[in-house]
């Protein structure tokens, strides 16, 4: 993204701000939760204590000399951040690097018995196995007799609101768009999205996943429906190559979710078997590109990833973190056009996002005014509002 003076980069250096609270409060809480989730030994406890002190009071330090991804992080800006306060570097960068250092602290990245063990797995499994998940999957049976377009719309909104157990698959597009005085769905380009996935689809859908557990399930169900109904010939699911941001989906989380679906009764199990078969014959593939964990906007994506997105019929970007990376983690005026911020993207792109951070684009002036009048600035981070935005990449940007 260009360095636009009217849209400063979001940092955590302002006490009382949402980014500051994440760095000063959420990250220490995550360290304590991870410590209690596993029977770690003295080495891990000592490293976690040091990380706790460092991320709240210290400065950014280097990766271990033998870190397998040290060169990559150097290219992602680590040398420029070393010895600076965690609060003074861009918030997207400091958040991302915190999770990378947490993996070091618990032994995930180095040799030893804890190598490769996901420190967030207990939290992901608990959510996937929660009784509420049974109810949400059972609700799929009620979609069987609906016309295909209504089922597709319900599953799209299930994916959009998938991390909100009180809505799940029962949320309809109409319900989301008409809540008064302020709509829950603050922007809705779903018609554009569907126009890029026509009923006789022959192309490739790329879905860049966000969270594991009960959010990944509806993402997979949406993919299953689109494959089963022929609205896409192939799907590619992008996940993280290693544990990241507590709940971000990895390949292991995809496997857990597929097992959860395939063993479920009713329509959920049927969708699970569609996905299992699609994995076997290549219609559904899982991709874990290293840039998925980069502390950088997608505008800086490498050439091979750019080529993948360019070849897709549509790329759907899920979740708050991916949205921040898609439009740039800056204080854009909310009325900044979404398509202006995604003009660099190599093909058609859509965002499904529940609002949980301050960055936002693509709102009308009237919607912004209504939100501020009703909630102050809480609407940006409360998770009670969402958006569907799309850029069809018209003209020369399309193939």
XYZ file of C-alpha atoms in Angstrom:
399
model
C 0.000 0.000 0.000
C 1.257 3.542 -0.689
C 2.179 5.622 2.323
C -0.973 7.749 2.367
C -0.699 10.660 4.851
C -4.398 10.699 5.700
C -4.378 7.000 6.619
C -1.648 6.382 9.205
C -0.514 2.871 10.007
C -2.254 1.433 13.078
C 0.090 1.034 16.050
C -0.387 0.089 19.672
C 1.321 3.101 21.205
C -1.798 4.960 22.341
C -2.899 3.903 25.873
C -6.585 3.099 25.953
C -6.746 2.200 22.275
C -7.859 -1.225 21.087
C -4.415 -2.192 19.674
C -2.749 -1.141 22.938
C -5.137 -3.323 24.925
C -4.324 -6.307 22.716
C -0.587 -5.907 23.301
C -0.807 -5.019 26.998
C -3.662 -7.302 28.094
C -4.626 -9.932 25.537
C -1.132 -11.201 24.799
C -0.237 -11.720 28.494
C -3.561 -13.540 28.975
C -2.773 -15.810 26.021
C 0.627 -16.653 27.510
C -1.040 -17.644 30.792
C -3.670 -19.742 29.007
C -1.064 -21.573 26.926
C 1.028 -22.223 30.035
C -1.949 -23.858 31.756
C -3.057 -25.877 28.729
C -0.031 -28.201 28.610
C 2.258 -29.888 31.160
C 5.247 -27.921 29.961
C 8.593 -28.343 31.682
C 10.895 -25.783 33.340
C 12.460 -24.678 30.050
C 9.096 -23.763 28.533
C 7.929 -22.032 31.730
C 11.102 -19.959 31.871
C 10.781 -18.998 28.203
C 7.119 -18.050 28.642
C 7.999 -15.889 31.661
C 10.640 -14.116 29.612
C 8.240 -13.571 26.708
C 5.659 -12.144 29.107
C 8.154 -9.629 30.456
C 9.535 -8.797 27.041
C 6.290 -8.244 25.147
C 4.850 -5.928 27.819
C 7.919 -4.019 28.976
C 10.785 -4.789 26.629
C 11.748 -4.392 23.007
C 11.606 -6.580 19.926
C 14.473 -9.069 19.827
C 15.910 -11.323 17.121
C 14.921 -14.893 16.396
C 17.263 -17.663 17.536
C 20.303 -18.035 15.318
C 19.157 -21.499 14.199
C 15.518 -20.523 13.521
C 14.478 -22.199 10.246
C 12.593 -19.107 9.083
C 15.046 -16.441 10.205
C 15.864 -15.335 6.649
C 12.168 -15.032 5.889
C 11.506 -12.821 8.900
C 14.527 -10.713 8.046
C 12.922 -10.107 4.658
C 9.648 -9.281 6.424
C 11.222 -6.406 8.350
C 12.710 -7.890 11.518
C 16.053 -5.997 11.382
C 14.204 -2.660 11.344
C 12.088 -3.653 14.357
C 14.837 -4.967 16.646
C 15.348 -2.879 19.803
C 12.108 -0.968 19.230
C 9.167 -1.164 21.624
C 6.470 -3.639 20.671
C 4.070 -0.695 20.873
C 5.970 1.452 18.377
C 6.124 -0.907 15.409
C 3.019 -1.430 13.246
C 0.367 -3.324 15.172
C -0.029 -5.980 12.457
C 3.707 -6.625 12.633
C 3.950 -6.761 16.445
C 0.927 -9.064 16.747
C 2.311 -11.464 14.184
C 5.782 -11.527 15.689
C 4.349 -12.154 19.158
C 2.826 -15.427 17.975
C 6.037 -16.398 16.234
C 7.985 -15.873 19.502
C 5.355 -17.779 21.452
C 6.061 -20.817 19.270
C 9.743 -20.524 20.187
C 8.899 -20.305 23.887
C 6.921 -23.563 23.931
C 9.432 -25.483 21.810
C 7.263 -25.743 18.711
C 9.996 -24.578 16.327
C 13.092 -26.237 17.769
C 14.334 -29.789 18.324
C 12.835 -31.716 21.205
C 9.683 -33.442 22.378
C 7.463 -30.365 21.922
C 8.475 -29.714 18.333
C 5.406 -29.298 16.131
C 2.903 -29.462 18.994
C 0.177 -26.856 18.467
C -0.033 -24.816 21.715
C -3.582 -23.775 20.813
C -4.928 -27.243 20.016
C -6.854 -27.726 23.314
C -8.813 -24.532 22.668
C -9.567 -25.489 19.076
C -10.673 -29.005 19.991
C -12.889 -27.790 22.825
C -14.718 -25.488 20.430
C -15.051 -28.142 17.736
C -16.425 -30.657 20.249
C -18.763 -28.227 22.048
C -22.442 -29.234 22.331
C -23.393 -26.049 20.487
C -21.619 -27.411 17.422
C -24.008 -30.379 17.339
C -26.937 -27.985 17.215
C -25.449 -25.909 14.446
C -24.706 -28.969 12.334
C -28.198 -30.365 12.968
C -29.653 -27.078 11.688
C -28.303 -27.986 8.252
C -31.092 -30.549 7.905
C -33.557 -27.681 7.731
C -31.897 -26.413 4.561
C -32.469 -29.590 2.526
C -35.793 -28.565 0.994
C -34.881 -24.972 0.218
C -34.115 -23.849 -3.347
C -30.417 -23.940 -4.159
C -30.031 -20.174 -4.087
C -31.530 -19.957 -0.592
C -29.318 -22.765 0.675
C -26.261 -21.084 -0.809
C -27.209 -17.771 0.793
C -27.733 -19.398 4.198
C -24.371 -21.160 3.988
C -22.638 -17.945 2.928
C -24.004 -16.240 6.025
C -23.059 -19.243 8.111
C -19.489 -18.737 6.928
C -19.672 -15.000 7.549
C -20.992 -15.363 11.096
C -19.418 -18.751 11.767
C -17.648 -17.636 14.931
C -20.911 -16.502 16.517
C -22.654 -19.493 18.029
C -25.937 -17.668 18.529
C -26.362 -17.192 14.784
C -24.645 -19.997 12.914
C -26.552 -21.374 9.974
C -29.879 -19.984 11.102
C -29.016 -16.442 10.135
C -30.664 -15.341 6.916
C -29.466 -12.592 4.649
C -32.639 -10.625 5.260
C -32.253 -10.786 9.021
C -28.696 -9.522 8.818
C -29.455 -6.604 6.594
C -32.533 -5.077 8.219
C -31.821 -4.897 11.930
C -32.735 -1.442 13.177
C -31.606 1.183 13.891
C -28.184 -0.026 12.737
C -27.864 -3.087 10.492
C -25.716 -5.995 11.607
C -24.490 -6.301 8.032
C -22.920 -2.912 7.348
C -22.000 -3.628 3.716
C -23.441 -6.296 1.442
C -21.946 -7.074 -1.984
C -23.283 -10.623 -1.967
C -24.949 -10.204 -5.367
C -21.583 -9.369 -6.896
C -20.067 -12.380 -5.148
C -22.727 -14.722 -6.530
C -22.362 -13.266 -10.014
C -18.761 -14.473 -9.953
C -19.906 -18.010 -9.041
C -22.711 -18.716 -11.519
C -24.809 -21.911 -11.295
C -22.791 -23.526 -14.096
C -19.392 -22.702 -12.668
C -16.289 -24.198 -14.235
C -13.517 -22.285 -12.513
C -11.609 -22.314 -9.250
C -12.700 -20.849 -5.934
C -9.911 -19.890 -3.534
C -10.968 -19.462 0.086
C -8.408 -17.957 2.461
C -9.485 -19.375 5.814
C -9.471 -17.587 9.136
C -10.233 -19.535 12.300
C -10.374 -23.250 13.021
C -13.140 -25.007 14.963
C -16.673 -23.746 14.602
C -15.694 -21.107 12.040
C -13.855 -23.523 9.772
C -16.837 -25.901 9.695
C -19.166 -23.460 7.897
C -16.342 -22.485 5.548
C -16.008 -26.130 4.566
C -19.774 -26.520 4.279
C -19.960 -23.568 1.900
C -17.219 -25.134 -0.220
C -19.014 -28.491 -0.171
C -22.247 -26.915 -1.367
C -20.564 -24.998 -4.184
C -18.787 -28.147 -5.362
C -21.875 -30.339 -5.074
C -24.068 -27.858 -6.947
C -21.504 -27.223 -9.670
C -21.006 -23.548 -8.869
C -17.276 -24.166 -8.881
C -15.301 -27.006 -10.426
C -12.436 -26.801 -7.973
C -11.700 -25.221 -4.604
C -8.423 -24.338 -2.913
C -8.438 -23.754 0.841
C -5.570 -21.602 2.105
C -4.606 -22.188 5.756
C -1.663 -21.262 7.961
C 1.546 -23.341 7.750
C 1.905 -23.260 11.548
C -0.202 -22.273 14.597
C -0.938 -18.570 14.526
C -3.195 -16.039 16.285
C -4.561 -18.705 18.698
C -7.339 -20.051 16.517
C -6.143 -19.661 12.928
C -6.692 -22.807 10.885
C -3.844 -25.151 9.934
C -3.926 -28.331 7.868
C -4.333 -30.384 11.056
C -7.396 -28.307 11.907
C -8.855 -29.020 8.468
C -8.413 -32.740 9.099
C -10.125 -32.438 12.495
C -13.021 -30.522 10.948
C -13.435 -33.036 8.126
C -13.566 -35.901 10.625
C -16.134 -33.943 12.653
C -18.336 -33.460 9.610
C -17.961 -36.948 8.144
C -19.068 -38.587 11.387
C -22.025 -36.246 11.924
C -25.564 -37.416 11.163
C -27.827 -35.971 8.507
C -26.904 -33.287 6.011
C -23.662 -32.414 7.812
C -22.361 -35.926 7.304
C -23.359 -35.844 3.659
C -21.428 -32.630 3.148
C -18.492 -34.183 4.996
C -18.434 -37.089 2.577
C -18.586 -34.688 -0.385
C -15.510 -32.921 0.954
C -13.667 -36.165 1.696
C -14.279 -37.343 -1.856
C -13.269 -33.966 -3.278
C -9.977 -34.131 -1.396
C -9.334 -37.590 -2.804
C -9.899 -36.647 -6.443
C -8.268 -33.211 -6.296
C -11.337 -31.009 -6.584
C -10.481 -29.669 -3.124
C -6.897 -28.977 -2.140
C -5.306 -27.406 0.921
C -2.548 -24.835 0.575
C -0.297 -23.498 3.352
C 1.796 -20.734 1.822
C 4.487 -19.167 4.067
C 3.171 -15.670 3.284
C -0.034 -16.589 5.128
C 1.896 -15.827 8.338
C 3.651 -12.721 7.070
C 3.180 -9.519 9.132
C 2.555 -7.654 5.889
C -0.371 -6.622 3.681
C -1.343 -8.742 0.702
C -0.140 -5.892 -1.505
C 3.349 -7.248 -0.734
C 2.539 -10.846 -1.704
C 5.206 -12.829 -3.576
C 4.885 -13.599 -7.269
C 3.870 -17.247 -6.892
C 0.963 -16.359 -4.599
C -0.048 -13.515 -6.896
C -0.180 -15.998 -9.782
C -2.456 -18.317 -7.770
C -4.901 -15.549 -6.967
C -4.784 -14.302 -10.565
C -5.763 -17.738 -11.850
C -8.779 -18.053 -9.512
C -12.317 -17.333 -10.610
C -12.818 -15.746 -7.191
C -10.724 -15.432 -4.041
C -12.766 -15.197 -0.836
C -10.824 -13.753 2.096
C -12.229 -14.694 5.486
C -11.995 -12.954 8.818
C -10.676 -9.850 10.474
C -6.917 -10.443 10.214
C -7.109 -11.258 6.515
C -9.215 -8.137 5.958
C -6.553 -6.021 7.649
C -3.978 -7.518 5.323
C -6.229 -7.141 2.272
C -6.956 -3.406 2.572
C -3.920 -2.396 4.656
C -3.936 -2.018 8.444
C -4.422 1.733 8.496
C -6.881 4.266 9.844
C -8.725 4.621 6.524
C -11.750 6.886 6.530
C -14.634 4.367 6.647
C -16.042 5.732 3.394
C -12.809 4.898 1.511
C -13.973 2.689 -1.392
C -13.189 -0.990 -0.867
C -12.269 -1.361 -4.527
C -9.765 1.468 -4.214
C -7.915 -0.461 -1.507
C -8.021 -3.772 -3.435
C -7.099 -2.389 -6.848
C -3.703 -4.118 -6.606
C -5.273 -7.567 -6.187
C -4.617 -9.721 -9.269
C -8.154 -11.088 -9.672
C -11.714 -10.933 -8.348
C -11.748 -10.849 -4.550
C -14.418 -10.836 -1.832
C -14.159 -10.335 1.919
C -16.343 -12.020 4.554
C -15.589 -10.400 7.866
C -16.972 -9.904 11.345
C -15.684 -6.545 12.611
C -13.156 -7.063 15.422
C -10.565 -4.357 14.765
C -10.518 -0.711 13.811
C -9.708 -0.844 10.114
C -12.730 -0.463 7.820
C -13.455 0.613 4.250
C -16.413 0.684 1.918
C -19.138 2.116 4.153
C -21.633 4.727 3.066
C -21.578 8.010 4.966
C -25.089 7.293 6.247
C -24.118 3.871 7.608
C -21.052 5.249 9.347
C -23.084 8.066 10.908
C -25.738 5.659 12.157
C -23.132 3.359 13.671
C -21.349 6.182 15.462
C -24.617 7.660 16.720
C -25.756 4.326 18.113
C -22.486 2.923 19.478
C -19.700 5.473 19.383
C -16.650 3.650 18.033
C -17.449 0.289 19.663
C -18.978 -0.995 16.437
C -15.496 -1.330 14.948
C -14.294 -3.953 17.441
C -17.341 -5.526 19.125
C -17.865 -8.401 16.676
C -21.574 -7.555 16.417
C -21.339 -6.199 12.864
C -20.107 -7.805 9.677
C -19.606 -7.133 5.994
C -19.580 -8.814 2.620
C -17.514 -6.791 0.176
C -16.474 -7.713 -3.339
C -14.259 -6.370 -6.092
C -14.964 -8.125 -9.405
C -11.647 -6.910 -10.882
C -13.267 -5.681 -14.042
C -11.478 -4.973 -17.284
C -7.758 -5.497 -17.652
C -7.303 -6.975 -14.196
C -9.405 -9.973 -15.147
C -7.876 -12.663 -17.294
